[in-house]
């Protein structure tokens, strides 16, 4: 502590004090540690028994303590509210001043939670003429006076302490601004979500059986991303990728969507080209998510290379592509098409599971089954309002689109997971 520190040492030369103060002020520590360290060095240098360091706050004007030493009792944060005349005096006084019961009203008010009678000297801390804080020193050892030499010594040290406090405030301000920017980015992402959801709805207007498809794919892709442990930004990316995966469909003749039978080769090619056309469209847009173009181009690729347009294998596409491929296939199975009726949820889940790992990624299909099981459990055992665990279930957003009846049991899904696991294990991949 300061007491033993200064009583065991002779007075320090200014250069020695600065040598000690430098590392204290420039160390990578928080403001409280730095302030206490600086206060200790100053107290030792001038043989003061007590002292406190205050930070100036502009609105409302006040000095608030950030370090104090040598007092028997001291508020956790001592405060001197300041009137304009106090701020003016502290901003313009040439250097450290002795203060007495009579003189203290020049610099400090008496309306704070601490009395100015504890202090004998005040040194304003300023940077470029701007008030940053104040150093208030108490009694010196053996009642020694604050001589002009001692005041000068304090005045020599004060700018360094002021600069350290000023830099810390700048850093805090920078951190606050960074946090504000992150919030702004988050709000921009929210804007993207809303805008893309509206856009997704327009992609699917070509045929009534396609309506809502892109929105649902976005919903399912985001749910699977969550199940796979992805972060908030990646989940947003998956939702956006689902919304936009079929954007190239805007270039396809709408009569092809209504054709009841199989497409002619030329017609199929036009339909398949929605991947390439879509990729061309989104490649010109600077999205906040980097994977959108790849998802748009490759969501019809299949794990064994039988997909289109580039016949890529499972290890040649990214996880977002695999997720949207499963979400897209899942929703298509649950929807009527001109050439077939929609499947039940159980049939769709079983077929989807059967397609992994040959056609679809097994880990991603598993993530879908996990979400379906959660829905099935909620469906079988609706949450009770007085149960805390039930409350959590009640507030959980359902994975399935509300229009899809959840007529599948958790046990059925468990069998599918076991079967999937067995096939994956045979393929040397084990699901957790
Ligand atoms: Fe597609």
Coordinates of C-alpha atoms and ligand atoms in Angstrom, one line a residue:
X1 CA 0.0 0.0 0.0
X2 CA 1.0 3.6 -0.4
X3 CA 1.7 4.3 3.3
X4 CA 4.6 1.7 3.6
X5 CA 5.7 2.5 0.1
X6 CA 6.4 6.2 0.7
X7 CA 7.6 6.1 4.3
X8 CA 10.3 3.7 3.4
X9 CA 11.7 5.8 0.5
X10 CA 13.5 9.2 0.2
X11 CA 11.8 11.9 -2.0
X12 CA 11.9 11.0 -5.6
X13 CA 13.3 13.1 -8.4
X14 CA 10.9 14.1 -11.2
X15 CA 12.6 11.7 -13.6
X16 CA 12.4 8.8 -11.2
X17 CA 8.7 9.5 -10.6
X18 CA 8.0 9.7 -14.4
X19 CA 9.9 6.4 -14.8
X20 CA 7.6 4.8 -12.3
X21 CA 4.5 6.5 -13.6
X22 CA 5.0 5.5 -17.3
X23 CA 4.4 1.8 -17.0
X24 CA 1.5 2.4 -14.6
X25 CA -0.3 4.6 -17.1
X26 CA 0.5 2.6 -20.2
X27 CA -0.1 -0.9 -18.8
X28 CA -3.0 -3.0 -20.3
X29 CA -5.2 -2.6 -17.2
X30 CA -8.6 -1.3 -16.4
X31 CA -9.1 2.3 -15.4
X32 CA -9.5 1.6 -11.7
X33 CA -6.2 -0.3 -11.5
X34 CA -4.4 2.4 -13.5
X35 CA -5.9 5.2 -11.4
X36 CA -4.9 3.5 -8.2
X37 CA -1.4 2.9 -9.5
X38 CA -0.9 6.5 -10.6
X39 CA -2.3 7.8 -7.3
X40 CA 0.1 5.6 -5.4
X41 CA 3.1 7.0 -7.4
X42 CA 2.1 10.6 -6.8
X43 CA 1.4 10.1 -3.1
X44 CA 4.8 8.5 -2.7
X45 CA 6.5 11.2 -4.7
X46 CA 5.2 14.1 -2.6
X47 CA 4.9 12.1 0.7
X48 CA 1.1 12.6 1.0
X49 CA -0.8 10.3 3.4
X50 CA -4.0 10.3 1.4
X51 CA -5.4 11.3 -1.9
X52 CA -8.1 10.6 -4.5
X53 CA -8.4 10.7 -8.2
X54 CA -11.6 12.0 -9.8
X55 CA -13.0 11.8 -13.3
X56 CA -14.9 14.8 -14.6
X57 CA -18.4 14.0 -16.0
X58 CA -20.0 16.7 -18.1
X59 CA -23.7 16.0 -17.9
X60 CA -24.5 16.6 -15.1
X61 CA -21.3 18.3 -14.2
X62 CA -19.5 16.5 -11.4
X63 CA -16.3 15.0 -10.2
X64 CA -16.6 11.3 -9.4
X65 CA -13.8 9.3 -7.7
X66 CA -12.1 6.4 -9.5
X67 CA -9.4 5.8 -6.9
X68 CA -8.7 6.8 -3.3
X69 CA -6.0 5.8 -0.8
X70 CA -5.1 6.6 2.8
X71 CA -8.6 7.5 4.1
X72 CA -10.1 5.6 7.0
X73 CA -13.5 5.7 5.4
X74 CA -14.3 6.7 1.8
X75 CA -17.5 6.3 -0.3
X76 CA -17.3 3.7 -3.0
X77 CA -17.8 6.5 -5.4
X78 CA -17.3 10.0 -4.0
X79 CA -19.0 12.7 -5.8
X80 CA -18.6 16.5 -6.0
X81 CA -21.5 18.0 -8.0
X82 CA -20.1 21.1 -9.9
X83 CA -21.6 24.4 -10.7
X84 CA -20.6 26.3 -13.8
X85 CA -18.3 28.5 -11.7
X86 CA -16.5 25.4 -10.5
X87 CA -16.0 24.0 -14.0
X88 CA -14.8 27.4 -15.2
X89 CA -12.3 27.6 -12.3
X90 CA -11.0 24.0 -12.8
X91 CA -10.7 24.6 -16.5
X92 CA -8.7 27.9 -16.2
X93 CA -6.7 27.7 -13.1
X94 CA -3.0 27.6 -14.1
X95 CA -2.0 24.5 -12.0
X96 CA -2.4 22.7 -8.7
X97 CA -3.7 24.8 -5.9
X98 CA -3.7 24.6 -2.1
X99 CA -7.2 24.5 -0.8
X100 CA -8.5 25.4 2.6
X101 CA -11.9 25.5 4.2
X102 CA -12.3 29.1 2.9
X103 CA -10.9 28.5 -0.6
X104 CA -12.4 25.2 -1.5
X105 CA -15.7 26.8 -2.7
X106 CA -13.8 28.1 -5.7
X107 CA -13.4 24.6 -7.1
X108 CA -15.8 22.3 -5.3
X109 CA -19.4 22.3 -4.1
X110 CA -20.4 21.2 -0.6
X111 CA -23.4 19.2 -1.9
X112 CA -21.6 15.9 -2.6
X113 CA -21.3 12.8 -0.5
X114 CA -17.8 13.8 0.7
X115 CA -16.4 16.8 2.4
X116 CA -13.7 18.9 0.8
X117 CA -12.0 19.4 4.3
X118 CA -10.3 16.1 3.7
X119 CA -8.1 17.6 1.0
X120 CA -5.3 20.1 1.1
X121 CA -4.5 20.4 -2.6
X122 CA -6.4 20.2 -5.9
X123 CA -4.8 19.6 -9.3
X124 CA -7.0 19.9 -12.3
X125 CA -6.4 17.2 -15.0
X126 CA -6.8 18.6 -18.5
X127 CA -6.0 17.6 -22.1
X128 CA -5.9 20.3 -24.7
X129 CA -7.5 22.6 -22.2
X130 CA -10.5 20.2 -21.7
X131 CA -11.2 19.2 -18.1
X132 CA -10.8 15.4 -17.7
X133 CA -10.7 15.1 -13.9
X134 CA -8.9 16.2 -10.8
X135 CA -6.3 15.0 -8.4
X136 CA -7.2 15.8 -4.8
X137 CA -4.4 15.3 -2.2
X138 CA -4.8 15.0 1.6
X139 CA -2.4 15.8 4.4
X140 CA 1.3 15.4 3.8
X141 CA 3.5 13.4 6.1
X142 CA 4.0 15.1 9.5
X143 CA 1.7 18.0 8.5
X144 CA 4.2 19.3 5.8
X145 CA 3.0 22.2 3.7
X146 CA 2.2 22.0 0.0
X147 CA 5.0 24.3 -1.0
X148 CA 5.3 25.8 -4.5
X149 CA 7.9 23.1 -5.3
X150 CA 5.5 20.3 -4.3
X151 CA 2.7 21.9 -6.3
X152 CA 5.0 22.1 -9.3
X153 CA 5.9 18.5 -8.9
X154 CA 2.2 17.6 -8.9
X155 CA 1.7 19.9 -11.9
X156 CA 4.5 18.1 -13.8
X157 CA 2.8 14.7 -13.3
X158 CA -0.8 15.8 -13.8
X159 CA -0.7 16.0 -17.7
X160 CA 0.4 12.3 -17.9
X161 CA -2.4 11.1 -15.7
X162 CA -4.8 13.3 -17.6
X163 CA -3.7 11.9 -20.9
X164 CA -4.1 8.3 -19.6
X165 CA -7.6 9.0 -18.4
X166 CA -8.4 10.8 -21.7
X167 CA -7.2 7.8 -23.7
X168 CA -9.2 5.5 -21.6
X169 CA -12.3 7.6 -22.2
X170 CA -11.6 7.5 -25.9
X171 CA -11.4 3.8 -25.8
X172 CA -14.6 3.5 -24.0
X173 CA -16.3 5.8 -26.5
X174 CA -14.9 3.7 -29.3
X175 CA -16.2 0.5 -27.7
X176 CA -19.6 2.1 -27.3
X177 CA -19.6 3.2 -31.0
X178 CA -18.6 -0.3 -32.1
X179 CA -21.5 -1.8 -30.1
X180 CA -23.8 0.7 -31.7
X181 CA -22.5 -0.3 -35.1
X182 CA -23.1 -4.0 -34.3
X183 CA -26.7 -3.1 -33.3
X184 CA -27.0 -1.3 -36.6
X185 CA -25.7 -4.3 -38.5
X186 CA -28.2 -6.5 -36.6
X187 CA -31.0 -4.1 -37.6
X188 CA -29.8 -4.2 -41.2
X189 CA -29.9 -8.0 -41.1
X190 CA -33.5 -7.7 -39.8
X191 CA -34.3 -5.5 -42.7
X192 CA -32.8 -8.1 -45.1
X193 CA -34.9 -10.8 -43.5
X194 CA -38.1 -8.8 -44.0
X195 CA -37.2 -7.7 -47.5
X196 CA -36.2 -11.2 -48.6
X197 CA -39.3 -12.7 -47.1
X198 CA -41.4 -10.4 -49.3
X199 CA -39.2 -11.3 -52.2
X200 CA -39.5 -15.0 -51.6
X201 CA -43.3 -14.7 -51.8
X202 CA -43.0 -13.2 -55.3
X203 CA -40.7 -15.9 -56.5
X204 CA -43.4 -18.5 -56.0
X205 CA -46.4 -16.7 -57.6
X206 CA -46.0 -18.6 -60.9
X207 CA -48.1 -21.5 -59.7
X208 CA -50.5 -22.0 -56.9
X209 CA -48.7 -25.3 -55.9
X210 CA -45.5 -23.4 -55.5
X211 CA -46.9 -20.7 -53.2
X212 CA -45.1 -20.4 -49.9
X213 CA -42.4 -22.9 -51.0
X214 CA -39.5 -20.5 -50.7
X215 CA -40.7 -19.1 -47.3
X216 CA -41.0 -22.6 -46.0
X217 CA -37.6 -23.7 -47.3
X218 CA -36.1 -20.6 -45.5
X219 CA -37.9 -21.6 -42.3
X220 CA -36.7 -25.3 -42.5
X221 CA -33.2 -24.3 -43.5
X222 CA -32.9 -21.9 -40.5
X223 CA -34.4 -24.6 -38.2
X224 CA -31.8 -27.2 -39.3
X225 CA -29.0 -24.7 -39.0
X226 CA -30.1 -24.1 -35.4
X227 CA -30.2 -27.9 -34.8
X228 CA -26.7 -28.2 -36.2
X229 CA -25.4 -25.6 -33.7
X230 CA -24.8 -22.8 -36.1
X231 CA -24.6 -19.2 -34.8
X232 CA -27.2 -16.5 -35.2
X233 CA -25.6 -15.0 -38.3
X234 CA -25.4 -18.3 -40.0
X235 CA -29.0 -19.1 -39.1
X236 CA -30.0 -15.8 -40.7
X237 CA -27.9 -16.7 -43.7
X238 CA -29.6 -20.1 -44.1
X239 CA -33.1 -18.4 -43.8
X240 CA -32.1 -15.9 -46.5
X241 CA -30.6 -18.7 -48.7
X242 CA -33.8 -20.7 -48.4
X243 CA -35.9 -17.6 -49.4
X244 CA -33.7 -17.0 -52.5
X245 CA -32.8 -20.5 -53.6
X246 CA -35.3 -20.6 -56.4
X247 CA -34.9 -17.0 -57.5
X248 CA -33.9 -18.2 -61.0
X249 CA -37.5 -19.5 -61.4
X250 CA -38.5 -16.0 -62.4
X251 CA -36.9 -16.8 -65.8
X252 CA -38.8 -20.0 -66.4
X253 CA -42.0 -20.2 -68.5
X254 CA -44.9 -20.5 -66.1
X255 CA -46.6 -23.1 -68.3
X256 CA -43.9 -25.6 -67.3
X257 CA -45.1 -25.5 -63.7
X258 CA -48.6 -26.6 -64.7
X259 CA -47.6 -29.5 -67.0
X260 CA -49.2 -32.6 -65.6
X261 CA -46.8 -35.2 -67.2
X262 CA -43.0 -35.5 -67.5
X263 CA -41.1 -32.6 -69.0
X264 CA -39.6 -32.9 -72.5
X265 CA -35.7 -32.8 -72.4
X266 CA -35.7 -29.2 -73.6
X267 CA -38.3 -28.2 -71.0
X268 CA -36.4 -30.0 -68.2
X269 CA -33.3 -28.1 -69.3
X270 CA -35.1 -24.8 -69.1
X271 CA -36.4 -25.7 -65.6
X272 CA -32.9 -26.9 -64.5
X273 CA -31.4 -23.7 -65.7
X274 CA -33.1 -21.8 -62.9
X275 CA -30.0 -22.6 -60.9
X276 CA -27.6 -21.0 -63.3
X277 CA -29.9 -18.1 -64.1
X278 CA -30.5 -17.5 -60.4
X279 CA -26.8 -17.6 -59.7
X280 CA -26.2 -15.0 -62.4
X281 CA -28.8 -12.8 -60.7
X282 CA -27.6 -13.0 -57.1
X283 CA -23.9 -12.8 -58.1
X284 CA -24.5 -9.1 -58.8
X285 CA -25.9 -8.4 -55.4
X286 CA -23.7 -7.6 -52.3
X287 CA -25.5 -9.6 -49.7
X288 CA -24.4 -9.6 -46.0
X289 CA -24.0 -13.4 -46.3
X290 CA -21.4 -14.9 -48.6
X291 CA -23.0 -18.3 -49.4
X292 CA -26.2 -17.2 -51.1
X293 CA -24.8 -17.5 -54.7
X294 CA -23.4 -21.0 -54.1
X295 CA -26.7 -22.1 -52.6
X296 CA -28.7 -20.7 -55.5
X297 CA -26.5 -22.5 -58.0
X298 CA -26.0 -25.8 -56.3
X299 CA -29.1 -26.7 -54.3
X300 CA -30.1 -29.4 -56.8
X301 CA -26.7 -31.1 -56.6
X302 CA -26.8 -34.6 -55.1
X303 CA -24.3 -36.4 -52.9
X304 CA -23.5 -39.0 -55.6
X305 CA -23.0 -36.4 -58.3
X306 CA -26.3 -37.1 -60.0
X307 CA -27.6 -33.6 -59.5
X308 CA -27.3 -30.4 -61.6
X309 CA -26.0 -28.1 -63.0
X310 CA -22.4 -29.1 -62.2
X311 CA -22.8 -32.7 -61.0
X312 CA -20.9 -32.0 -57.8
X313 CA -20.5 -34.6 -55.1
X314 CA -21.2 -34.2 -51.4
X315 CA -17.7 -33.1 -50.5
X316 CA -17.7 -30.5 -53.2
X317 CA -20.5 -28.3 -51.8
X318 CA -20.7 -26.4 -48.6
X319 CA -22.9 -27.1 -45.6
X320 CA -25.4 -24.3 -46.5
X321 CA -25.9 -26.0 -49.9
X322 CA -26.6 -29.3 -48.3
X323 CA -29.0 -27.8 -45.8
X324 CA -31.1 -26.0 -48.5
X325 CA -31.1 -29.2 -50.6
X326 CA -32.7 -31.1 -47.8
X327 CA -35.1 -28.3 -46.9
X328 CA -36.1 -27.9 -50.5
X329 CA -36.7 -31.7 -51.0
X330 CA -38.6 -32.0 -47.7
X331 CA -41.0 -29.2 -48.6
X332 CA -41.4 -30.5 -52.2
X333 CA -42.4 -33.9 -50.8
X334 CA -45.1 -32.3 -48.6
X335 CA -46.6 -30.3 -51.5
X336 CA -48.9 -31.4 -54.3
X337 CA -47.4 -31.3 -57.8
X338 CA -49.3 -31.5 -61.1
X339 CA -47.8 -35.0 -61.6
X340 CA -48.2 -36.4 -58.0
X341 CA -50.0 -35.9 -54.7
X342 CA -48.2 -34.7 -51.6
X343 CA -46.8 -37.2 -49.1
X344 CA -47.8 -37.4 -45.4
X345 CA -45.2 -36.1 -42.9
X346 CA -44.3 -39.7 -42.0
X347 CA -43.8 -40.7 -45.6
X348 CA -41.8 -37.6 -46.4
X349 CA -39.5 -38.1 -43.3
X350 CA -39.0 -41.8 -44.2
X351 CA -38.2 -41.1 -47.9
X352 CA -35.9 -38.2 -47.0
X353 CA -34.1 -40.4 -44.4
X354 CA -33.8 -43.1 -47.1
X355 CA -32.1 -40.7 -49.5
X356 CA -29.2 -40.2 -47.1
X357 CA -26.3 -40.6 -47.5
X358 CA -26.5 -41.5 -51.2
X359 CA -28.3 -38.4 -52.4
X360 CA -28.6 -36.1 -49.4
X361 CA -26.2 -35.3 -46.6
X362 CA -26.8 -37.7 -43.6
X363 CA -25.9 -35.2 -40.9
X364 CA -28.2 -32.6 -42.4
X365 CA -31.1 -35.1 -42.7
X366 CA -30.4 -36.0 -39.1
X367 CA -30.7 -32.4 -38.0
X368 CA -34.2 -32.3 -39.7
X369 CA -35.3 -35.4 -37.9
X370 CA -34.1 -33.8 -34.6
X371 CA -36.4 -30.8 -35.3
X372 CA -39.3 -33.1 -36.3
X373 CA -38.9 -35.1 -33.1
X374 CA -39.1 -31.9 -31.0
X375 CA -42.3 -30.9 -32.8
X376 CA -43.7 -34.5 -32.3
X377 CA -42.9 -34.4 -28.6
X378 CA -44.6 -31.1 -28.2
X379 CA -47.6 -32.4 -30.2
X380 CA -47.9 -35.6 -28.1
X381 CA -47.4 -33.9 -24.8
X382 CA -48.6 -30.3 -25.0
X383 CA -46.9 -28.1 -22.4
X384 CA -48.7 -27.6 -19.1
X385 CA -48.9 -24.0 -18.0
X386 CA -47.8 -24.8 -14.4
X387 CA -44.8 -26.7 -15.5
X388 CA -41.5 -24.8 -15.9
X389 CA -40.2 -27.2 -18.5
X390 CA -43.6 -27.1 -20.2
X391 CA -43.3 -23.3 -20.3
X392 CA -40.0 -23.7 -22.3
X393 CA -41.7 -26.0 -24.7
X394 CA -44.6 -23.6 -25.1
X395 CA -42.4 -20.7 -26.0
X396 CA -40.3 -22.7 -28.5
X397 CA -41.1 -21.9 -32.1
X398 CA -42.4 -25.0 -34.0
X399 CA -40.2 -26.2 -36.8
X400 CA -43.0 -27.3 -39.1
X401 CA -45.0 -24.9 -41.1
X402 CA -48.4 -24.5 -39.3
X403 CA -50.3 -25.9 -42.3
X404 CA -48.5 -29.2 -42.0
X405 CA -50.2 -31.6 -39.6
X406 CA -47.6 -33.1 -37.1
X407 CA -49.0 -36.7 -37.4
X408 CA -45.8 -38.5 -36.6
X409 CA -44.7 -40.1 -33.3
X410 CA -41.3 -39.5 -31.6
X411 CA -40.9 -43.3 -31.7
X412 CA -41.3 -43.4 -35.5
X413 CA -38.6 -40.8 -35.8
X414 CA -36.3 -42.7 -33.4
X415 CA -36.6 -45.7 -35.8
X416 CA -35.7 -43.5 -38.7
X417 CA -32.7 -42.1 -36.9
X418 CA -31.5 -45.6 -36.0
X419 CA -31.8 -46.7 -39.6
X420 CA -30.1 -43.6 -40.8
X421 CA -27.3 -44.1 -38.3
X422 CA -26.9 -47.7 -39.4
X423 CA -26.5 -46.7 -43.1
X424 CA -24.2 -43.9 -42.1
X425 CA -22.0 -46.2 -40.0
X426 CA -21.8 -48.5 -42.9
X427 CA -20.5 -45.5 -44.7
X428 CA -17.9 -44.9 -41.9
X429 CA -19.8 -41.8 -40.6
X430 CA -21.4 -41.9 -37.1
X431 CA -24.1 -39.5 -36.0
X432 CA -23.8 -38.3 -32.4
Ligands
LIG1 FE1 -34.8 -25.2 -57.2

